[in-house]
PDB file of C-alpha atoms in Angstrom:
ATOM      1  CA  UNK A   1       0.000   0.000   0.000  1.00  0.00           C
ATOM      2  CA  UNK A   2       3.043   2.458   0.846  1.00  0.00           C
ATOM      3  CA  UNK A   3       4.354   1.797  -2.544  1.00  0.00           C
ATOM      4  CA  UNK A   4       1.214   2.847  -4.788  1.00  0.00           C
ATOM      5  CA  UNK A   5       1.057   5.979  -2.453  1.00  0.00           C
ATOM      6  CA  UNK A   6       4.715   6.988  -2.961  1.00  0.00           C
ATOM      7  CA  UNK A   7       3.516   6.239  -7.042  1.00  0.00           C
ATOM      8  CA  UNK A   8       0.587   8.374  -6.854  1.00  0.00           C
ATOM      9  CA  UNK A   9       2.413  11.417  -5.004  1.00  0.00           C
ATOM     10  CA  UNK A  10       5.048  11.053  -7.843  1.00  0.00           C
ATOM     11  CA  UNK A  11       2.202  11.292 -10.279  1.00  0.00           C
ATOM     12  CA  UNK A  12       0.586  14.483  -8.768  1.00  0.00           C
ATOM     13  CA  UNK A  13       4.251  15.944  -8.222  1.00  0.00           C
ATOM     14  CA  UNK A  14       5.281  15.226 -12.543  1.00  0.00           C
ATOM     15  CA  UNK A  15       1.664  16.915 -13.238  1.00  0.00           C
ATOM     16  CA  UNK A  16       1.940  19.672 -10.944  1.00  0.00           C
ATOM     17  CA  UNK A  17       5.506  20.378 -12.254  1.00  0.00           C
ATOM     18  CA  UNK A  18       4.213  20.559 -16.003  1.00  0.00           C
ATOM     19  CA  UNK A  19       2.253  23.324 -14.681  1.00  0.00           C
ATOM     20  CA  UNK A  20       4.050  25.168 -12.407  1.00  0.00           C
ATOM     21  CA  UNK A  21       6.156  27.200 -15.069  1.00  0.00           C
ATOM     22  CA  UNK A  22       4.742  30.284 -15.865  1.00  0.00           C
ATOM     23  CA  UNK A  23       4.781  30.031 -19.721  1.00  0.00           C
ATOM     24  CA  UNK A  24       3.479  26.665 -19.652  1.00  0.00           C
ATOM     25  CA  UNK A  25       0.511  28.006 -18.059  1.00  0.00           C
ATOM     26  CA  UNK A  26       0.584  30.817 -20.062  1.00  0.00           C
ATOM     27  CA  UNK A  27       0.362  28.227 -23.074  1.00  0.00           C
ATOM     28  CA  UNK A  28      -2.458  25.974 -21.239  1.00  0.00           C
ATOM     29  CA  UNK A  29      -4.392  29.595 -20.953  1.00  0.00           C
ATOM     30  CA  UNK A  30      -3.982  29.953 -24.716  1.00  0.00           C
ATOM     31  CA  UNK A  31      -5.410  26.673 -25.689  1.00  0.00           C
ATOM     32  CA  UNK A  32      -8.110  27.400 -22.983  1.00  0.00           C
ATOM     33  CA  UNK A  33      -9.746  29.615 -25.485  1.00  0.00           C
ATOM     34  CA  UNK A  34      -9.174  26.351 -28.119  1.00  0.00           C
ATOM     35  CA  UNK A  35      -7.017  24.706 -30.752  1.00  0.00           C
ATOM     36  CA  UNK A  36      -3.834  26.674 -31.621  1.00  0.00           C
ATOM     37  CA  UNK A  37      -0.611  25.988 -34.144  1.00  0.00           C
ATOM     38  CA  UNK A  38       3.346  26.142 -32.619  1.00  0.00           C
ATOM     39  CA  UNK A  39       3.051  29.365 -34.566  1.00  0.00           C
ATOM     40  CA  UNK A  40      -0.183  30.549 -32.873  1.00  0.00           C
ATOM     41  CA  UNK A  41       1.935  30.254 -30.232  1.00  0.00           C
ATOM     42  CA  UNK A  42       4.724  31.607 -30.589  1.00  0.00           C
ATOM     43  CA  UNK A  43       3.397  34.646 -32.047  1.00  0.00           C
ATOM     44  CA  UNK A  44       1.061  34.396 -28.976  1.00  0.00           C
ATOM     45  CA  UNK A  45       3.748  33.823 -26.208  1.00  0.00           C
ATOM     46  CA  UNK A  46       6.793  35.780 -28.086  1.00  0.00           C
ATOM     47  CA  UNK A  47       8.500  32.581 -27.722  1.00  0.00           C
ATOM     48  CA  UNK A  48      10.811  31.048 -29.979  1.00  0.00           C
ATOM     49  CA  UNK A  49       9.304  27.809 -31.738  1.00  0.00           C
ATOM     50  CA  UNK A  50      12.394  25.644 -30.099  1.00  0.00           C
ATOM     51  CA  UNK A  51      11.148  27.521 -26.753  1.00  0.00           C
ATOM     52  CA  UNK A  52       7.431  26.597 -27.123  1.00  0.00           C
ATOM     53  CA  UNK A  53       8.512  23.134 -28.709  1.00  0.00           C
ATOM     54  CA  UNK A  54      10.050  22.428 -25.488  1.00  0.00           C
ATOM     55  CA  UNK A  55       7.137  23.744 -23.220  1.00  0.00           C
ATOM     56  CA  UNK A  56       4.357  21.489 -25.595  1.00  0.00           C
ATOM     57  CA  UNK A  57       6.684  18.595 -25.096  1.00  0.00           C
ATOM     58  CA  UNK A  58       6.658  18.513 -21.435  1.00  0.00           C
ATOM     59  CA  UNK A  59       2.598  19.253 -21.172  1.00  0.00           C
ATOM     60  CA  UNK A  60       2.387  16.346 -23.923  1.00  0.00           C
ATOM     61  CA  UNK A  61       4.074  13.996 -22.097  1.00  0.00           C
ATOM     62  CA  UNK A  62       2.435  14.925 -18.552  1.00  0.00           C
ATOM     63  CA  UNK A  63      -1.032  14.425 -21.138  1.00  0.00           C
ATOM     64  CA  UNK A  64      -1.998  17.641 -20.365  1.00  0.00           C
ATOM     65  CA  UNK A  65      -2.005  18.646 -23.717  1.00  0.00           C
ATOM     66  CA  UNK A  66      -2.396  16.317 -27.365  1.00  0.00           C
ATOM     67  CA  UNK A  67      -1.463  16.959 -31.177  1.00  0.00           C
ATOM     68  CA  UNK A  68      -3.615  16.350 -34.157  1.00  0.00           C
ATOM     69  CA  UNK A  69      -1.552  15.779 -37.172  1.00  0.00           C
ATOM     70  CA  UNK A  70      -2.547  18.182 -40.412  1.00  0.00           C
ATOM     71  CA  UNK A  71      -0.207  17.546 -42.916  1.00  0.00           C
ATOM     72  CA  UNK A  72       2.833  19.281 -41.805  1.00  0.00           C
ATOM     73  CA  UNK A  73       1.070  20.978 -39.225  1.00  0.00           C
ATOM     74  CA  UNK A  74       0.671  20.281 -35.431  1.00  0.00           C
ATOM     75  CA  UNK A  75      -2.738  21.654 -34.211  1.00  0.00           C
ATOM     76  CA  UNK A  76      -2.236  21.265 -29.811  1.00  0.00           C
ATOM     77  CA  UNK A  77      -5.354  21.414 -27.759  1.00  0.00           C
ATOM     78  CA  UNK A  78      -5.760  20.784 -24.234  1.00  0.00           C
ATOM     79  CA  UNK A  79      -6.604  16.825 -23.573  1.00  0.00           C
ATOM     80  CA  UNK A  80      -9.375  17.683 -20.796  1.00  0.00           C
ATOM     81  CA  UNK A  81     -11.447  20.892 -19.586  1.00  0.00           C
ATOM     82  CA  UNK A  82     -10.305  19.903 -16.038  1.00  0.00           C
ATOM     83  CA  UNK A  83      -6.743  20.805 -17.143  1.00  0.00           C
ATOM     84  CA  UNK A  84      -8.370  24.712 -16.800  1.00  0.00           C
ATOM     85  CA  UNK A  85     -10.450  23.477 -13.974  1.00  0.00           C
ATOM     86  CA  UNK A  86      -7.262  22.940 -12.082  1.00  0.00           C
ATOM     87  CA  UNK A  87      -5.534  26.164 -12.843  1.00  0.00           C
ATOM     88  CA  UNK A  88      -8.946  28.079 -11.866  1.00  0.00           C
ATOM     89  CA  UNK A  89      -8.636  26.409  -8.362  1.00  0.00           C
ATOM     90  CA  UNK A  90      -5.490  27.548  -8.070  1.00  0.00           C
ATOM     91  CA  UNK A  91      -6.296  30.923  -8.852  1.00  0.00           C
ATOM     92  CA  UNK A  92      -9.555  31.140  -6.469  1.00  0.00           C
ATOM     93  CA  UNK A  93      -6.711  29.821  -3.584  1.00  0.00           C
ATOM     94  CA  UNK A  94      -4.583  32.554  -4.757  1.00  0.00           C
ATOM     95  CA  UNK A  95      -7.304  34.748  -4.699  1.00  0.00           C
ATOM     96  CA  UNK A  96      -8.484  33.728  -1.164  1.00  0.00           C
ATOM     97  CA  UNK A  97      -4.720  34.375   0.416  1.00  0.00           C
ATOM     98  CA  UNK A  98      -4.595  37.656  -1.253  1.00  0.00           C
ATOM     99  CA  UNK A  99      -8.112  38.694   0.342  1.00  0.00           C
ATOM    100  CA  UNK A 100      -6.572  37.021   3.814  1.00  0.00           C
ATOM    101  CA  UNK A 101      -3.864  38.678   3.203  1.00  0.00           C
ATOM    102  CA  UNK A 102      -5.130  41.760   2.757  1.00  0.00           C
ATOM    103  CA  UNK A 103      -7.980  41.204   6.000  1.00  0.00           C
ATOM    104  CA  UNK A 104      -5.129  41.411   8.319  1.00  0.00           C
ATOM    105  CA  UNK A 105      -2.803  43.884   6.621  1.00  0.00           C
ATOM    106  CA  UNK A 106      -6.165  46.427   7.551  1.00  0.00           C
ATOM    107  CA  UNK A 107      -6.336  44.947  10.775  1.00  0.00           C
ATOM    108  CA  UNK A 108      -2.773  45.484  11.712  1.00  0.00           C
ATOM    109  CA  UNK A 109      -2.716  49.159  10.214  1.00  0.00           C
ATOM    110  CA  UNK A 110      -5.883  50.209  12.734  1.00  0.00           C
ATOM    111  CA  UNK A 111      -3.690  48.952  15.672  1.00  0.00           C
ATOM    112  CA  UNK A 112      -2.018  51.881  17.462  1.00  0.00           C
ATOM    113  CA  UNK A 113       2.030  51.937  17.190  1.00  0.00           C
ATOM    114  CA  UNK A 114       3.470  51.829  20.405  1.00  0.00           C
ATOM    115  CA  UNK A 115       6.126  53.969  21.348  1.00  0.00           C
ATOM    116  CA  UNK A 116       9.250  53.217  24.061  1.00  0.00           C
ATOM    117  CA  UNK A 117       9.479  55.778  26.217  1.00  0.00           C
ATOM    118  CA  UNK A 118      11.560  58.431  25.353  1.00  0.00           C
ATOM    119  CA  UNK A 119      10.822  58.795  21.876  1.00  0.00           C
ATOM    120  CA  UNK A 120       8.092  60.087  20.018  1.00  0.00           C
TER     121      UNK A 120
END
């Protein structure tokens, strides 16, 4: 049982590590809004194509993303709508720290400074 743990953590850490690159999300954004070329892309991401070859290789291989062949053309697309679903969580958790976040930095700035004696 220990062993198909430590094999699912890996799993979730190799998917989690395709994403956590911020032009590889920037990509996974793009084909959010649907199918796009390497040169869709790259005009898209001001990558190079080597650049966003690399990127679309890693989310390939993590099957976050897939490639239908036209002629000498790759066409990517995202291989499942929860691929987005996960970044949105992500950004709602973000969202929620930042709002914490903010909560106490106006709760701290009401508090009266104290002073040592002497100064002021």
């Amino acid at each position: 049982m220990k062993h198909q743990e430590t094999i699912r953590f890996a799993l979730f850490s190799e998917v989690f590590a395709a994403i956590a690159h911020p032009k590889r999300l920037e990509i996974i954004h793009y084909l959010g809004e649907g199918q796009k070329t390497a040169s869709e892309l790259t005009e898209l991401t001001g990558m190079s194509k080597a650049n966003v070859s690399q990127h679309m290789n890693i989310l390939k291989a993590r099957g976050l993303v897939h490639c239908d062949k036209c002629g000498t053309f790759c066409h990517y697309r995202l291989t499942s709508p929860k691929v987005l679903e996960v970044c949105e969580i992500v950004r709602e958790l973000i969202l929620d720290q930042m709002q914490i976040t903010a909560h106490n930095h106006a709760v701290l700035s009401t508090v009266v400074t104290l002073h040592k004696k002497g100064t002021a």
